[in-house]
Structure formats: structure tokens, C-alpha cells
mmCIF file of C-alpha atoms in Angstrom:
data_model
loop_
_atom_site.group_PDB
_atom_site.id
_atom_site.type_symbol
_atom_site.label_atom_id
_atom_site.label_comp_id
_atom_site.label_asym_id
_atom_site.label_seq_id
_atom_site.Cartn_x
_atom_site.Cartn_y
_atom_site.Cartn_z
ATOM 1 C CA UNK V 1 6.455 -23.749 -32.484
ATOM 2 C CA UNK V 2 3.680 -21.038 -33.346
ATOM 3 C CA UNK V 3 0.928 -23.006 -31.814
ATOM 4 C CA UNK V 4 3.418 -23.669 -28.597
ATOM 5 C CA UNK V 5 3.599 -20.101 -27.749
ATOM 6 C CA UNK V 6 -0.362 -19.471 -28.569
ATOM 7 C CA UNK V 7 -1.308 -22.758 -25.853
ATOM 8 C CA UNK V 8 1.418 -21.091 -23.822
ATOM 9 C CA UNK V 9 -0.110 -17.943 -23.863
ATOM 10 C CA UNK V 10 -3.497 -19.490 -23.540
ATOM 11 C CA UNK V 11 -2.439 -21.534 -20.066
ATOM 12 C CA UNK V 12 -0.815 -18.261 -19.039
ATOM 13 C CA UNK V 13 -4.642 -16.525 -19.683
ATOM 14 C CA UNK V 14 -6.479 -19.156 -18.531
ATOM 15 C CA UNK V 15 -4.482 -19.701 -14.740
ATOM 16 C CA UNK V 16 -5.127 -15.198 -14.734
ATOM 17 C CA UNK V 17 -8.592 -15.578 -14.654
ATOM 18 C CA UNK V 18 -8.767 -18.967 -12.351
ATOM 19 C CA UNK V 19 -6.848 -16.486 -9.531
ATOM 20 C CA UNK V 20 -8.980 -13.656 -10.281
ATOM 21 C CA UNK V 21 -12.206 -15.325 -9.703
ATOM 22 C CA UNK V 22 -10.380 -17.306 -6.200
ATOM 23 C CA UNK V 23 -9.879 -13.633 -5.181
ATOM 24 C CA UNK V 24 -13.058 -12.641 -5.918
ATOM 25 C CA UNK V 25 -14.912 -15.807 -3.756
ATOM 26 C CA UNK V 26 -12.219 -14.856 -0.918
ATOM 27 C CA UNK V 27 -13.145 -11.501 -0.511
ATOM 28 C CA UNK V 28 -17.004 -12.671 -0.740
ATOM 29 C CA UNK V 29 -16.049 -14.746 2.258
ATOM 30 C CA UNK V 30 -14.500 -12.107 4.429
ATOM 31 C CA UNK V 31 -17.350 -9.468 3.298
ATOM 32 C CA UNK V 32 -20.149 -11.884 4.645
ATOM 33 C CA UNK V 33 -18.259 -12.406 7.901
ATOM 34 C CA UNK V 34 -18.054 -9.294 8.789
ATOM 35 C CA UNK V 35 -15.173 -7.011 10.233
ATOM 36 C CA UNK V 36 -15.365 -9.256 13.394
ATOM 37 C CA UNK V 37 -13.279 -11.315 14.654
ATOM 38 C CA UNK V 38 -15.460 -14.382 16.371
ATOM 39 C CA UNK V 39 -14.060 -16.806 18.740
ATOM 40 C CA UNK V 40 -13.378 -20.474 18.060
ATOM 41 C CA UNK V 41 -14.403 -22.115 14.977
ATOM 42 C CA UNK V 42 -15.241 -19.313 13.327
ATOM 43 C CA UNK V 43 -12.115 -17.530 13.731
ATOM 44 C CA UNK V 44 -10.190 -20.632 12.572
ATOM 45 C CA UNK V 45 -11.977 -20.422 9.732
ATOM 46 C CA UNK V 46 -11.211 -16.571 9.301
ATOM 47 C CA UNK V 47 -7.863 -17.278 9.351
ATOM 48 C CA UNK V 48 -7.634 -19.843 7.087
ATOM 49 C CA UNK V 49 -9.394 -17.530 4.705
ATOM 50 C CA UNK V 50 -6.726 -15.132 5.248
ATOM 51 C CA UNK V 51 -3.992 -18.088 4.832
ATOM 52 C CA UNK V 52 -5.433 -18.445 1.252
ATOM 53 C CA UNK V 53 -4.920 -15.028 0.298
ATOM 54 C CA UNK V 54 -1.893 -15.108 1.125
ATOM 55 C CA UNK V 55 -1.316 -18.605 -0.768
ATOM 56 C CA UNK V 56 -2.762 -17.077 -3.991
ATOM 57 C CA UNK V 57 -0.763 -14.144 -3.713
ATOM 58 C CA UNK V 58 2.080 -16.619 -3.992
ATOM 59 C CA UNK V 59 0.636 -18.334 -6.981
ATOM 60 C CA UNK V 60 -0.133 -14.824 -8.836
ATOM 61 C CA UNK V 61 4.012 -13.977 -8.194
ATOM 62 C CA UNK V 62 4.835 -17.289 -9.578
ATOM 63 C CA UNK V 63 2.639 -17.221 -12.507
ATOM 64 C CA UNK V 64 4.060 -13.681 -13.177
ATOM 65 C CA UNK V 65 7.759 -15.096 -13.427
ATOM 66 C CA UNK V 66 6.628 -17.907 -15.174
ATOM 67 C CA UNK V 67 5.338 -16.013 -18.135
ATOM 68 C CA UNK V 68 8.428 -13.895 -18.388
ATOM 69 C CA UNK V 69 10.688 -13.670 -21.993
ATOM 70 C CA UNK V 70 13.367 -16.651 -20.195
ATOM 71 C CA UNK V 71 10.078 -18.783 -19.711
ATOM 72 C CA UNK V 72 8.798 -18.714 -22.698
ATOM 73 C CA UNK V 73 8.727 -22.464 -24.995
ATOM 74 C CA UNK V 74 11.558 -21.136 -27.615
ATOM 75 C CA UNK V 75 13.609 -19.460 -24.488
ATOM 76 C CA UNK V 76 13.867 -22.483 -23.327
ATOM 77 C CA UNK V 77 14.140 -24.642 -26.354
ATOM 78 C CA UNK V 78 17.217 -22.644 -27.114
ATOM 79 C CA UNK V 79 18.589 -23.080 -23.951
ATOM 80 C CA UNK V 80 18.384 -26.806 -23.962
ATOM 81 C CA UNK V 81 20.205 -26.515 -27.317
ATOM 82 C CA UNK V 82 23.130 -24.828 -25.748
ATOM 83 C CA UNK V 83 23.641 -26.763 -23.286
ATOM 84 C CA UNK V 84 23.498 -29.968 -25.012
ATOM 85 C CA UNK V 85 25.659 -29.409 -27.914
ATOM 86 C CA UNK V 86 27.918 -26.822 -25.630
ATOM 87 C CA UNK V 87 27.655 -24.023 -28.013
ATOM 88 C CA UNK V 88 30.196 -21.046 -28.055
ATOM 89 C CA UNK V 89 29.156 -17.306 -28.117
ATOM 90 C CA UNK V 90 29.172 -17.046 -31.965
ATOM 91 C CA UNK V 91 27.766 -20.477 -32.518
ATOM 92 C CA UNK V 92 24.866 -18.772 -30.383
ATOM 93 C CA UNK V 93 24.063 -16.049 -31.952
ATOM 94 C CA UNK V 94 24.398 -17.878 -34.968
ATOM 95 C CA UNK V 95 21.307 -19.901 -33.217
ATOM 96 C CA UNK V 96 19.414 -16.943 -32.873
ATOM 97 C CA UNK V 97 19.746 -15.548 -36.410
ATOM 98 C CA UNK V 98 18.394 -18.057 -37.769
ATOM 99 C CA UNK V 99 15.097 -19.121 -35.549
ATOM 100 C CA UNK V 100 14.424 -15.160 -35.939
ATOM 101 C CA UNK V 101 14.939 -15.733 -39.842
ATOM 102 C CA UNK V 102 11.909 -18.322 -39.827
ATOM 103 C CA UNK V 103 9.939 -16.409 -36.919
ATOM 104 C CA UNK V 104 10.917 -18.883 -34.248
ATOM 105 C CA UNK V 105 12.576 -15.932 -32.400
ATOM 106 C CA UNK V 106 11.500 -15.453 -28.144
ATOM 107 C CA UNK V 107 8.404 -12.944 -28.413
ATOM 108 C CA UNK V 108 7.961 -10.546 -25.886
ATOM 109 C CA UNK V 109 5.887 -11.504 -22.721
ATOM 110 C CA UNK V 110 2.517 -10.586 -22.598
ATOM 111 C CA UNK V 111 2.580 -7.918 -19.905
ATOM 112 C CA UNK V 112 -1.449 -8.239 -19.268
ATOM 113 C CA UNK V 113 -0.742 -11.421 -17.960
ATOM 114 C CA UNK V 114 2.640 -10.580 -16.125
ATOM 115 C CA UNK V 115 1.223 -7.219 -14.567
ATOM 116 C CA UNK V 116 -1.853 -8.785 -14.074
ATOM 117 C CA UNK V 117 -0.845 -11.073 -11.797
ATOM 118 C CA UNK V 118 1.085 -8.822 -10.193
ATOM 119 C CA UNK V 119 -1.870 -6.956 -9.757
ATOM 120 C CA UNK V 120 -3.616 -9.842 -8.063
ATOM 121 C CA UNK V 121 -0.992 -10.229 -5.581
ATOM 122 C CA UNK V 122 -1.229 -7.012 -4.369
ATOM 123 C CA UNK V 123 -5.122 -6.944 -4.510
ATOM 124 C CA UNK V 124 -4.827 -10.640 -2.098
ATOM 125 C CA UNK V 125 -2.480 -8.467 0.351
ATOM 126 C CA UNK V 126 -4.840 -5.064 0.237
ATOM 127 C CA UNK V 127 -8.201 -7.717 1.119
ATOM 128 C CA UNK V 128 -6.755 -9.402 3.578
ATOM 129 C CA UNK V 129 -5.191 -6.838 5.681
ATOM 130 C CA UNK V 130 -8.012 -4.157 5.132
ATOM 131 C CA UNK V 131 -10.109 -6.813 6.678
ATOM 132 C CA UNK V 132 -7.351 -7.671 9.705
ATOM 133 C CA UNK V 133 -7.663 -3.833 9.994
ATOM 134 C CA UNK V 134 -11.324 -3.603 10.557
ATOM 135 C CA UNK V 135 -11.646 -6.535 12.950
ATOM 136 C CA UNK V 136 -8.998 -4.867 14.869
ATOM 137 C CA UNK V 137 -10.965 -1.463 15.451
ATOM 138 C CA UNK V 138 -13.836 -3.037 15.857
ATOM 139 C CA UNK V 139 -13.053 -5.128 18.875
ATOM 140 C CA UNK V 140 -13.856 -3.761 22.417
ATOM 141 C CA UNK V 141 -10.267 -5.254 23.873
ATOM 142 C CA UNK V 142 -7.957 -4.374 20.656
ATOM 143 C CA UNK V 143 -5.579 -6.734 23.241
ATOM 144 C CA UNK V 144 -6.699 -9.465 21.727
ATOM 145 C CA UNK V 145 -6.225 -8.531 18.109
ATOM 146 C CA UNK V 146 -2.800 -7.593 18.947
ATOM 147 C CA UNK V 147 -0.883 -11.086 17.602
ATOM 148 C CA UNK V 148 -2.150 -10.363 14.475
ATOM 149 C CA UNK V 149 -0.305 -7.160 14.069
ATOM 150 C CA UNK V 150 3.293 -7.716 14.440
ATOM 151 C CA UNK V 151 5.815 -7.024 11.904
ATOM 152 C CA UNK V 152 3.354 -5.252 9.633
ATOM 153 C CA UNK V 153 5.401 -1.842 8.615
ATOM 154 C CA UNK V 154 7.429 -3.731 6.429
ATOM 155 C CA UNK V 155 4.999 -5.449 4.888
ATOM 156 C CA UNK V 156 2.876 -2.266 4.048
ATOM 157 C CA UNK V 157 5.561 -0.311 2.884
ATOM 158 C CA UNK V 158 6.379 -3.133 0.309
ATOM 159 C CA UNK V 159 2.540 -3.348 -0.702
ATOM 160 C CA UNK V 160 3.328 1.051 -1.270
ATOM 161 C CA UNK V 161 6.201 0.716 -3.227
ATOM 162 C CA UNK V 162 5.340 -2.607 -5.133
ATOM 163 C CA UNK V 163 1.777 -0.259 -6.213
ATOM 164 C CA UNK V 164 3.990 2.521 -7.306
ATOM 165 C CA UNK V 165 6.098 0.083 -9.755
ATOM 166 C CA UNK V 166 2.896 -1.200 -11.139
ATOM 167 C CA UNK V 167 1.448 2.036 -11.422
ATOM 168 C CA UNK V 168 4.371 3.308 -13.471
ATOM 169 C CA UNK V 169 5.039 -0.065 -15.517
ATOM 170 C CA UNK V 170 1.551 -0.615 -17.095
ATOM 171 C CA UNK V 171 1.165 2.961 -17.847
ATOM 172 C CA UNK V 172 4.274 2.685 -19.809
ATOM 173 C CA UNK V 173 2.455 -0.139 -21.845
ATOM 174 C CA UNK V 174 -0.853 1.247 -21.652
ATOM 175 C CA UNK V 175 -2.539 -1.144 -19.696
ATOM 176 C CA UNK V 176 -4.874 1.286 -18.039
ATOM 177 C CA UNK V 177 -7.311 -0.737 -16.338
ATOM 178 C CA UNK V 178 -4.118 -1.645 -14.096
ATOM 179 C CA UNK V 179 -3.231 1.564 -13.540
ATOM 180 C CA UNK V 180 -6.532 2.257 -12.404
ATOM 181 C CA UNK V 181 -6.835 -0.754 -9.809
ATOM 182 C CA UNK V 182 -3.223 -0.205 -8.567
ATOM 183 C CA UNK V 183 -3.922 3.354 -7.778
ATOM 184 C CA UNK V 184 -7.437 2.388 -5.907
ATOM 185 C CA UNK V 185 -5.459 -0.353 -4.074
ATOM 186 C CA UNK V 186 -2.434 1.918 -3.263
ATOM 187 C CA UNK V 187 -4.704 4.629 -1.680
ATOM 188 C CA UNK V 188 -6.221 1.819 0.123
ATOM 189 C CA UNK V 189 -3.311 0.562 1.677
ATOM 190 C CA UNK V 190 -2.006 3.976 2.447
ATOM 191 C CA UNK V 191 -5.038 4.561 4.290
ATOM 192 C CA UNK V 192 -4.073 1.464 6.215
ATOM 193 C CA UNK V 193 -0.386 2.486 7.082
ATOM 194 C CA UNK V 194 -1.142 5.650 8.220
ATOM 195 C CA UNK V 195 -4.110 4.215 10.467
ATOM 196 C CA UNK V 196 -1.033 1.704 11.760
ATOM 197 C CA UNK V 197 1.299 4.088 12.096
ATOM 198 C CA UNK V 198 -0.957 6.316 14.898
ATOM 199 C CA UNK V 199 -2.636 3.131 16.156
ATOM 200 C CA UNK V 200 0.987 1.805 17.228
ATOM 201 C CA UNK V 201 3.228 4.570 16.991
ATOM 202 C CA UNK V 202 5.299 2.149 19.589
ATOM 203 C CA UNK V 203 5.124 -0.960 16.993
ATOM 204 C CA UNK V 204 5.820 0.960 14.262
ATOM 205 C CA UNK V 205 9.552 2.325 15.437
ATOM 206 C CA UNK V 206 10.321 -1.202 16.598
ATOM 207 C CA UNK V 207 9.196 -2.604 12.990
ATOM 208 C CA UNK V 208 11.278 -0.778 11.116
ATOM 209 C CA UNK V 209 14.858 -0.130 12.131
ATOM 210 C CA UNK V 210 15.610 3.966 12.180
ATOM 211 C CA UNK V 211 17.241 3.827 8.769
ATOM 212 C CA UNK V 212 14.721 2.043 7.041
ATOM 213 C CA UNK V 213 11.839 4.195 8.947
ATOM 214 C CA UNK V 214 13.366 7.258 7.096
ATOM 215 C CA UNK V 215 12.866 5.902 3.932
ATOM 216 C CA UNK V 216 9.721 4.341 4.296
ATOM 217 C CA UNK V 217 7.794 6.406 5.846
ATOM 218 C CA UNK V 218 7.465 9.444 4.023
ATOM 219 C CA UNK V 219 5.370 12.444 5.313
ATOM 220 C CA UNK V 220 1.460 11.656 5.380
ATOM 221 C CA UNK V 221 1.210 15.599 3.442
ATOM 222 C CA UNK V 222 3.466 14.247 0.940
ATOM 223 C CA UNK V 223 1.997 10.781 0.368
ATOM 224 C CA UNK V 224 -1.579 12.532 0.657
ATOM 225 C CA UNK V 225 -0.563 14.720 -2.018
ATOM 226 C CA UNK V 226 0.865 12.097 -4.326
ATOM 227 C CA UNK V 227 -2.440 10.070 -4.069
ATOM 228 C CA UNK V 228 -4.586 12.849 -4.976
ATOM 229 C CA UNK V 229 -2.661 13.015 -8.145
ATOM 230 C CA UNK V 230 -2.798 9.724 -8.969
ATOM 231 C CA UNK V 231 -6.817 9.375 -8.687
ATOM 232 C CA UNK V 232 -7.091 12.822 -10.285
ATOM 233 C CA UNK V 233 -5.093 10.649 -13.222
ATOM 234 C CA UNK V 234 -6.822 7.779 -12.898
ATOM 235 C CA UNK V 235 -10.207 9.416 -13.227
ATOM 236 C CA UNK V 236 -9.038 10.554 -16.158
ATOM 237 C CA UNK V 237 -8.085 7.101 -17.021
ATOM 238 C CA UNK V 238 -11.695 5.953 -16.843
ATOM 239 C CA UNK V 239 -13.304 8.827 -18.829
ATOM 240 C CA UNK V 240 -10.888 7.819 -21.296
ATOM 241 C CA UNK V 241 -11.920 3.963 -21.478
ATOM 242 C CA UNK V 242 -15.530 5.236 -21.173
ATOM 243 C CA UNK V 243 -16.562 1.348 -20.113
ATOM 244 C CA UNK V 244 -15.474 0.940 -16.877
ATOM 245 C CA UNK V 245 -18.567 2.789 -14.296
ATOM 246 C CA UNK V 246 -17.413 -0.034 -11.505
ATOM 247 C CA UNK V 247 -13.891 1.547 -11.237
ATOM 248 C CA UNK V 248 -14.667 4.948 -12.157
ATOM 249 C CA UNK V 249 -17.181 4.788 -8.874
ATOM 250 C CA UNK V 250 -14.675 3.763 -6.811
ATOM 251 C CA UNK V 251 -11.864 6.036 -8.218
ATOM 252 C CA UNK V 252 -14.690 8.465 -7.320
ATOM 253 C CA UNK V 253 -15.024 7.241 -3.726
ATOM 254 C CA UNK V 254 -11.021 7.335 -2.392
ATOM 255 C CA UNK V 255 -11.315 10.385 -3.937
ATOM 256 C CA UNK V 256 -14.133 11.565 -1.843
ATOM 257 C CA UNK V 257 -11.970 10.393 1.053
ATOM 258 C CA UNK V 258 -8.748 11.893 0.082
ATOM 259 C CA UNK V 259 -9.842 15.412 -0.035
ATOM 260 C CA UNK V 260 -9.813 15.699 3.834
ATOM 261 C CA UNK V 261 -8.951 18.774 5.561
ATOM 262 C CA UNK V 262 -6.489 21.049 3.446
ATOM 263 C CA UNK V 263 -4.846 24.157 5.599
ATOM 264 C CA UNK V 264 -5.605 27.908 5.198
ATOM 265 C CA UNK V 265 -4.532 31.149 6.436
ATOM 266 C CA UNK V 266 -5.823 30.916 10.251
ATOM 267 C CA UNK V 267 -6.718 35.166 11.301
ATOM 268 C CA UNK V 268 -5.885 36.314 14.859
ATOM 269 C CA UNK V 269 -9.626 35.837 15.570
ATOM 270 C CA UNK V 270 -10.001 32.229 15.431
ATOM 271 C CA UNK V 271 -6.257 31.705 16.620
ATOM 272 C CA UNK V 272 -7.903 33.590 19.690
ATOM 273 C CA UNK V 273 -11.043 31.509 19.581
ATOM 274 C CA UNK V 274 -8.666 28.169 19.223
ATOM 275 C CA UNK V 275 -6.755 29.368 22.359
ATOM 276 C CA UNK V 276 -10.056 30.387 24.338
ATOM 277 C CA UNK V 277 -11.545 26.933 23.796
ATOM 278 C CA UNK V 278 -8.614 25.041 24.317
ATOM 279 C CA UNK V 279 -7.527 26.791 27.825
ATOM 280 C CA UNK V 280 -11.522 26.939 29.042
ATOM 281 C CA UNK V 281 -13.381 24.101 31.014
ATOM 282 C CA UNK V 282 -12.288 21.697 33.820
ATOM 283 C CA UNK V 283 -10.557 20.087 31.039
ATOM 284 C CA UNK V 284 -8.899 22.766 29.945
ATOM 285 C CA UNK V 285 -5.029 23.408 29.638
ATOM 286 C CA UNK V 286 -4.266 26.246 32.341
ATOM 287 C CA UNK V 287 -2.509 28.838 31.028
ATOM 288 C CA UNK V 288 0.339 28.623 34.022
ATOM 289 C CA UNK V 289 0.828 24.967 33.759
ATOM 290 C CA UNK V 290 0.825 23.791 30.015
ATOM 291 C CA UNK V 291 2.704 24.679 27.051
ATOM 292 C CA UNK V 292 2.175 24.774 23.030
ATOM 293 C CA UNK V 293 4.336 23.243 20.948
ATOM 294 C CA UNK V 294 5.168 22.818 16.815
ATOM 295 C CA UNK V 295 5.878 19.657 15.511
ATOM 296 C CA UNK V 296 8.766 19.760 12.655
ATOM 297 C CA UNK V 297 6.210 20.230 10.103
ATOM 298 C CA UNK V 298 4.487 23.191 11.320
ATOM 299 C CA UNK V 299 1.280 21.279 13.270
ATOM 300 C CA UNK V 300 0.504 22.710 17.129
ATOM 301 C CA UNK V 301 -0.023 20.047 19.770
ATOM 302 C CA UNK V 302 -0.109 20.631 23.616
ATOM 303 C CA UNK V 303 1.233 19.940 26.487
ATOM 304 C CA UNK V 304 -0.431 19.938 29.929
ATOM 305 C CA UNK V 305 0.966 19.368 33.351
ATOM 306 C CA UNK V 306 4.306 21.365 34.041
ATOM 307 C CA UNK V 307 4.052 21.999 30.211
ATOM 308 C CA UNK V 308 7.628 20.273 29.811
ATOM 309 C CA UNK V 309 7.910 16.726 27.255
ATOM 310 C CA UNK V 310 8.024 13.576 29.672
ATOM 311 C CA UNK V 311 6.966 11.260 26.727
ATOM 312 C CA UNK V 312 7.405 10.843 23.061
ATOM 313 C CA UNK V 313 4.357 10.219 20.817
ATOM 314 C CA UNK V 314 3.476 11.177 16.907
ATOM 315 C CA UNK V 315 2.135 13.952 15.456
ATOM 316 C CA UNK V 316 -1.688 12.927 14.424
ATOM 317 C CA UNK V 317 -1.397 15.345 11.151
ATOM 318 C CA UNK V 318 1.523 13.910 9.746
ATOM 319 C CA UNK V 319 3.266 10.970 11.720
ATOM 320 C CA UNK V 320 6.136 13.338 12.848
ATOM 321 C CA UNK V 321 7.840 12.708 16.031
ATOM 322 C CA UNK V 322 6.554 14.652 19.260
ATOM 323 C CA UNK V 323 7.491 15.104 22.283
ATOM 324 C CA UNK V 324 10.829 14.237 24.120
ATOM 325 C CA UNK V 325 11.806 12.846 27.639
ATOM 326 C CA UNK V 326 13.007 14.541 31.037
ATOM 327 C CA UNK V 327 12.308 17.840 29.966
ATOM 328 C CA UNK V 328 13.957 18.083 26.483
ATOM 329 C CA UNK V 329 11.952 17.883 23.062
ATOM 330 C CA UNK V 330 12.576 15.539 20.125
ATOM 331 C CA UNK V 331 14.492 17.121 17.544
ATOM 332 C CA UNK V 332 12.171 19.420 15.042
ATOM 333 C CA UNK V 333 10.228 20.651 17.928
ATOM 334 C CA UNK V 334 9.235 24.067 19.089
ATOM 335 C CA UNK V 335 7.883 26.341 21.048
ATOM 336 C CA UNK V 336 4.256 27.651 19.830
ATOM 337 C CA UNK V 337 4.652 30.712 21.493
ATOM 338 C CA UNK V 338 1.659 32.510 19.309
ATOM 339 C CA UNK V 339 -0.499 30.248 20.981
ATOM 340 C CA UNK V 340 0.388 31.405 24.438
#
């Protein structure tokens, strides 16, 4: 029964690296394609590209339940055993003494395989929708790209969270290289929301009902924040494995990205300046006919016109809600009246 569980583990090895290297010639594909999308045969073929990722992400979730503890050869040897001879609870246990007595006990599952492929599924979700992504901005009539884009806020919120349970279950076994991909993929796919979430503000509140927008969509400061951590952590990570230069470099590179603008103390001068530039030109907002306004977090946005919310919209530095109709503001928002 040994040599069962060693081919079993061996299959379960074996099928990791056959999805790895699938992913690998996928992403190939899409890279030499380029971000756009091309008409007729070509975008058939784009999308069918696409429909394998999300196939082997399917395969990568199975083969991650499949080499779980109840899945294992003497899991289910004693389970056939039960059933046949209609064992009681003692009789059981009984069982289980004994095959643990001669080392024929269920081991436990070999998490590099089960997080791995876990890992894979996620990586087949981050490669194809990073590519949707770019083909999207980098079509003249987004229009025409629109089809593609329904219904995604729940499906990149579950990529976010299923990257934070990863994160946090294979650095509670150690498996570092995981943590290390997760967190490049999780900052990846934040990146992605957040470009989502001001590219269809609109799309976005119809995705996800009200309840489930609160909880998903947590401030872009706080989620900002929480990725910098984890890449400070997983930089560590790397120094710490000392043979990985591929990931550290592009640990290194969201990092780059991440460090975007961080607030200071504004003085009176270049609030002054700010207000000078902002009211000046024939673009300008006239002092008698616009208004300034706070979003709930703090961040100043303007109003021209009769100065007075018509329209609702999000807040560009953190997704908040802006705005208001007929005259009256979304709740959160004030009156910037140092900027008047």
C-alpha cells in the first residue's frame, strides 16, 4: 500500500507540472498576439485561447480536490471496507488502529501539489483577464470590447480573496515560492479591479448587489496599503530562498508600481497655486459658478456649472461614491470650502 500512495503521489506530481507547462504555452500564445483584439479568425482563435484557460483552471481545482486526505488510496480503501461489511463506530476505529499500527494509516496530503494547483488556477484567471484588460484599452471603440466585460466584479473579487487564502495557507506550511507568486498575482489582479471599477463605475454597482459591494470592495488606500506589505514580505521571501532572481524581479517590479503617489502636508501656498490653476483658463472652473467638494475619504473633486451634484460618479483616488442627483450630494460628501 506504500508504493500506492508513492504512484499516487507521483500522478498527483506529474498532472502539476503537465498544467503548469499548458499555462505557460497559453500565455506564450496571448503574449505573441498582442493586447489586440483582431477581427474574424483571429479573434476566434483569441477566444478559444481564453476558453482554455479557463478549462485548465478547472482541471487545476479538480486536481487540487483530488489529492486531498479523503482521496487518498487508503482513504478510500477504508471506506470501501465500511461500507461493505457495514461497520459500526467502534468496529471503525478499531479499523483505523490497526492500519496505523502497520503504517497503512491516511498520510497527510501533499500541500505542494494541493496549493499548487490552486495556484495555477488563479495564475489561468490573472492571464486571461489581464490580457481581456489590455485589448479592451487598447481599442479605439472600447464599444466593441464591451460583451466581454459583463459580470466581472464578482469574479475579481473571488480571484482577491481566493489570493489572500493562498497567501496565508502556504505560508503556514512554508511553501514560499507560493506565497511569492500569489502575492505577484494578487497585486496584479488588484490592479485590474481597480482599473474596472473607474472604467465602469456604472457596471460595477450593477455587478455586485449593494450588500455584497460593501464587502467587496474595500477602499483602494486600504487594499494599496495591504499590497505594499505583502511584496515588502515577499521580497523578503526571495532574499531568503536566495535562488529565485525571476520572481524576486518581478516582486521588484509591482513594487515599483505600487509606490504611487503617497499624500503629504499640502501649505497654503500650493493650496493657493492648486486653486489659481484650477479656476484660470477658458477651461477653468469660475469662481461664481462651480463648487469644491470632499469625497468621504478626504479627496477634493469639482464641480462646474451651477456648482450643485446633477450626477453620481466615483472618486478616482479611492473608488468612493461622488456626487448626488437634483441638487443633493451622496452621503459622505462635503463642502471643500478651503478651496473656495
Amino acid at each position: 500500500m506504500d508504493e500506492t500512495y508513492k504512484r499516487f503521489l507521483a500522478k498527483g506530481r506529474i498532472d502539476l507540472e503537465g498544467l503548469e507547462s499548458r499555462l505557460n504555452n497559453i500565455e506564450h500564445k496571448l503574449n505573441s498576439k498582442g493586447p489586440l483584439l483582431l477581427a474574424g479568425h483571429a479573434e476566434s482563435k483569441l477566444k478559444a485561447l481564453y476558453k482554455a484557460c479557463e478549462s485548465l483552471g478547472t482541471e487545476a481545482l479538480n486536481l487540487s480536490k483530488a489529492m486531498k486526505a479523503e482521496n487518498q488510496p487508503m482513504k478510500r480503501l477504508m471506506d470501501a471496507i465500511t461500507i461493505n461489511q457495514k461497520l459500526q463506530k467502534d468496529e471503525i476505529a478499531s479499523l483505523s488502529a490497526r492500519m496505523e499500527a502497520i503504517n497503512l494509516a491516511t498520510r497527510e496530503p501533499d500541500n505542494q501539489i494541493t496549493l499548487g494547483a490552486r495556484l495555477i488556477r488563479i495564475k489561468s484567471r490573472e492571464i486571461s483577464l489581464s490580457h481581456m484588460f489590455k485589448a479592451t484599452e487598447s481599442r479605439k471603440d472600447p464599444a466593441k470590447a464591451r460583451p466581454i466585460f459583463t459580470k466581472l466584479s464578482p469574479i475579481l473579487s473571488r480571484v482577491l480573496k481566493d489570493c489572500r487564502d493562498l497567501i496565508t495557507q502556504a505560508n503556514e506550511r512554508s511553501l514560499y515560492r507560493i506565497v511569492i507568486t500569489a502575492t505577484i498575482s494578487f497585486a496584479k489582479v488588484a490592479q485590474l479591479e481597480a482599473w474596472y471599477r473607474r472604467t465602469y463605475p456604472l457596471e460595477t454597482i450593477l455587478d455586485l448587489h449593494l450588500k455584497e459591494s460593501d464587502a467587496c470592495l474595500e477602499k483602494l488606500e486600504d487594499r494599496t496599503e495591504t499590497i505594499r506589505d505583502l511584496l515588502t514580505a515577499a521580497l523578503k521571501l526571495c532574499d531568503g530562498l536566495g535562488n529565485c532572481p525571476e520572481l524576486q524581479e518581478q516582486v521588484q517590479g509591482m513594487t515599483r508600481l505600487y509606490e504611487g503617489p503617497r499624500y503629504e502636508t499640502v501649505t497654503l501656498e500650493e493650496l493657493q497655486s492648486v486653486k489659481t490653476a484650477m479656476v484660470s483658463g477658458r477651461g477653468g472652473i469660475a469662481t461664481h459658478s462651480g463648487h469644491w467638494y470632499n469625497c468621504v475619504n478626504g479627496h477634493p473633486f469639482a464641480i462646474g456649472e451651477c456648482g450643485m451634484p446633477m450626477e453620481q460618479a466615483r472618486c478616482p483616488e479611492c473608488g468612493a461614491p461622488i456626487g448626488g442627483q437634483n441638487h443633493t450630494a451622496v452621503a459622505g460628501v462635503s463642502r471643500a470650502r478651503e478651496m473656495e
